[in-house]
Amino acid sequence: MAGCCLSVIVSSLRGTVSGSMWSTRIAPAIAGTGLVIIGGIIVAHYQDVTGSDSPYIFAMPLILVAGAAYGALAIRRDPDIRLENYVTE
C-alpha cells in the first residue's frame, strides 16, 4: 500500500494523474509515511505480534521479500512477461 501511495505521487508529478494537491500529493505522502512507520514497528516487534518465538514463524515474512525479488528479477530478464500468458480460465 505504501508503494501505491508512492505511485500516486510520482504519477502526479509526471502529470498523468489530475486532481488537487491534497488528493494527489499530500494525502498519499502522509498515508505512505504512516504505513512505512507502522510496518517498521511490526517488523521490529514481530515476535510479540505473532506470539511465537519459533524461527519458522519469524522467517515467514521473508517469503514476501523472496517473491518480490524473484518477480523483479524475472521482469528484468524478460520484460515481455505478461500475467495473461500464465493464467487459464
mmCIF file of C-alpha atoms in Angstrom:
data_model
loop_
_atom_site.group_PDB
_atom_site.id
_atom_site.type_symbol
_atom_site.label_atom_id
_atom_site.label_comp_id
_atom_site.label_asym_id
_atom_site.label_seq_id
_atom_site.Cartn_x
_atom_site.Cartn_y
_atom_site.Cartn_z
ATOM 1 C CA MET A 1 0.000 0.000 0.000
ATOM 2 C CA ALA A 2 2.936 2.315 0.618
ATOM 3 C CA GLY A 3 4.042 1.566 -2.947
ATOM 4 C CA CYS A 4 0.607 2.596 -4.184
ATOM 5 C CA CYS A 5 0.943 5.886 -2.301
ATOM 6 C CA LEU A 6 4.323 6.447 -3.919
ATOM 7 C CA SER A 7 2.969 5.649 -7.383
ATOM 8 C CA VAL A 8 0.171 8.219 -6.984
ATOM 9 C CA ILE A 9 2.707 10.879 -6.020
ATOM 10 C CA VAL A 10 5.027 10.003 -8.919
ATOM 11 C CA SER A 11 2.135 9.922 -11.391
ATOM 12 C CA SER A 12 1.020 13.324 -10.131
ATOM 13 C CA LEU A 13 4.496 14.752 -10.582
ATOM 14 C CA ARG A 14 4.642 13.341 -14.126
ATOM 15 C CA GLY A 15 1.256 14.870 -14.926
ATOM 16 C CA THR A 16 -0.530 11.591 -15.701
ATOM 17 C CA VAL A 17 -2.940 11.937 -12.753
ATOM 18 C CA SER A 18 -5.046 15.015 -12.321
ATOM 19 C CA GLY A 19 -6.523 16.189 -9.060
ATOM 20 C CA SER A 20 -5.982 18.554 -6.220
ATOM 21 C CA MET A 21 -2.644 18.880 -4.446
ATOM 22 C CA TRP A 22 -4.230 17.281 -1.376
ATOM 23 C CA SER A 23 -5.523 14.162 -3.127
ATOM 24 C CA THR A 24 -2.507 13.545 -5.353
ATOM 25 C CA ARG A 25 0.469 14.538 -3.199
ATOM 26 C CA ILE A 26 -0.181 15.464 0.421
ATOM 27 C CA ALA A 27 -2.628 12.716 1.462
ATOM 28 C CA PRO A 28 -0.656 9.917 -0.257
ATOM 29 C CA ALA A 29 2.577 11.197 1.321
ATOM 30 C CA ILE A 30 1.040 11.197 4.808
ATOM 31 C CA ALA A 31 -0.523 7.761 4.289
ATOM 32 C CA GLY A 32 2.655 6.261 2.818
ATOM 33 C CA THR A 33 4.782 7.628 5.652
ATOM 34 C CA GLY A 34 2.384 6.217 8.215
ATOM 35 C CA LEU A 35 2.339 2.811 6.525
ATOM 36 C CA VAL A 36 6.128 2.638 6.406
ATOM 37 C CA ILE A 37 6.393 3.615 10.079
ATOM 38 C CA ILE A 38 3.774 1.069 11.189
ATOM 39 C CA GLY A 39 5.418 -1.591 9.004
ATOM 40 C CA GLY A 40 8.743 -0.874 10.662
ATOM 41 C CA ILE A 41 7.205 -1.181 14.110
ATOM 42 C CA ILE A 42 5.608 -4.506 13.167
ATOM 43 C CA VAL A 43 8.901 -5.847 11.813
ATOM 44 C CA ALA A 44 10.795 -4.660 14.901
ATOM 45 C CA HIS A 45 8.324 -6.395 17.226
ATOM 46 C CA TYR A 46 7.320 -9.326 15.011
ATOM 47 C CA GLN A 47 7.727 -11.972 17.733
ATOM 48 C CA ASP A 48 5.402 -10.014 20.005
ATOM 49 C CA VAL A 49 2.872 -9.580 17.208
ATOM 50 C CA THR A 50 2.810 -13.295 16.352
ATOM 51 C CA GLY A 51 3.126 -14.538 19.913
ATOM 52 C CA SER A 52 5.665 -17.124 18.804
ATOM 53 C CA ASP A 53 9.407 -17.416 19.142
ATOM 54 C CA SER A 54 9.694 -20.147 16.503
ATOM 55 C CA PRO A 55 12.341 -19.394 13.864
ATOM 56 C CA TYR A 56 9.954 -20.686 11.178
ATOM 57 C CA ILE A 57 7.296 -18.156 12.108
ATOM 58 C CA PHE A 58 9.927 -15.442 12.386
ATOM 59 C CA ALA A 59 11.157 -16.218 8.835
ATOM 60 C CA MET A 60 7.699 -16.196 7.194
ATOM 61 C CA PRO A 61 7.842 -12.526 6.082
ATOM 62 C CA LEU A 62 10.929 -13.443 4.064
ATOM 63 C CA ILE A 63 8.589 -15.317 1.707
ATOM 64 C CA LEU A 64 7.181 -11.937 0.607
ATOM 65 C CA VAL A 65 10.656 -10.489 0.144
ATOM 66 C CA ALA A 66 11.798 -13.546 -1.829
ATOM 67 C CA GLY A 67 8.690 -13.420 -4.033
ATOM 68 C CA ALA A 68 9.141 -9.725 -4.753
ATOM 69 C CA ALA A 69 12.819 -10.230 -5.556
ATOM 70 C CA TYR A 70 12.003 -13.146 -7.866
ATOM 71 C CA GLY A 71 9.364 -11.081 -9.667
ATOM 72 C CA ALA A 72 11.741 -8.138 -10.094
ATOM 73 C CA LEU A 73 14.466 -10.388 -11.468
ATOM 74 C CA ALA A 74 12.057 -12.199 -13.785
ATOM 75 C CA ILE A 75 10.740 -8.970 -15.299
ATOM 76 C CA ARG A 76 14.293 -7.662 -15.804
ATOM 77 C CA ARG A 77 15.331 -10.864 -17.583
ATOM 78 C CA ASP A 78 12.292 -10.874 -19.858
ATOM 79 C CA PRO A 79 10.375 -7.559 -19.987
ATOM 80 C CA ASP A 80 7.731 -9.142 -22.233
ATOM 81 C CA ILE A 81 6.421 -11.402 -19.453
ATOM 82 C CA ARG A 82 2.673 -10.967 -19.155
ATOM 83 C CA LEU A 83 0.474 -12.486 -16.482
ATOM 84 C CA GLU A 84 -2.175 -13.252 -19.100
ATOM 85 C CA ASN A 85 0.158 -15.893 -20.599
ATOM 86 C CA TYR A 86 0.116 -17.891 -17.357
ATOM 87 C CA VAL A 87 -3.489 -17.568 -16.223
ATOM 88 C CA THR A 88 -6.081 -20.006 -17.520
ATOM 89 C CA GLU A 89 -9.826 -19.844 -17.093
#
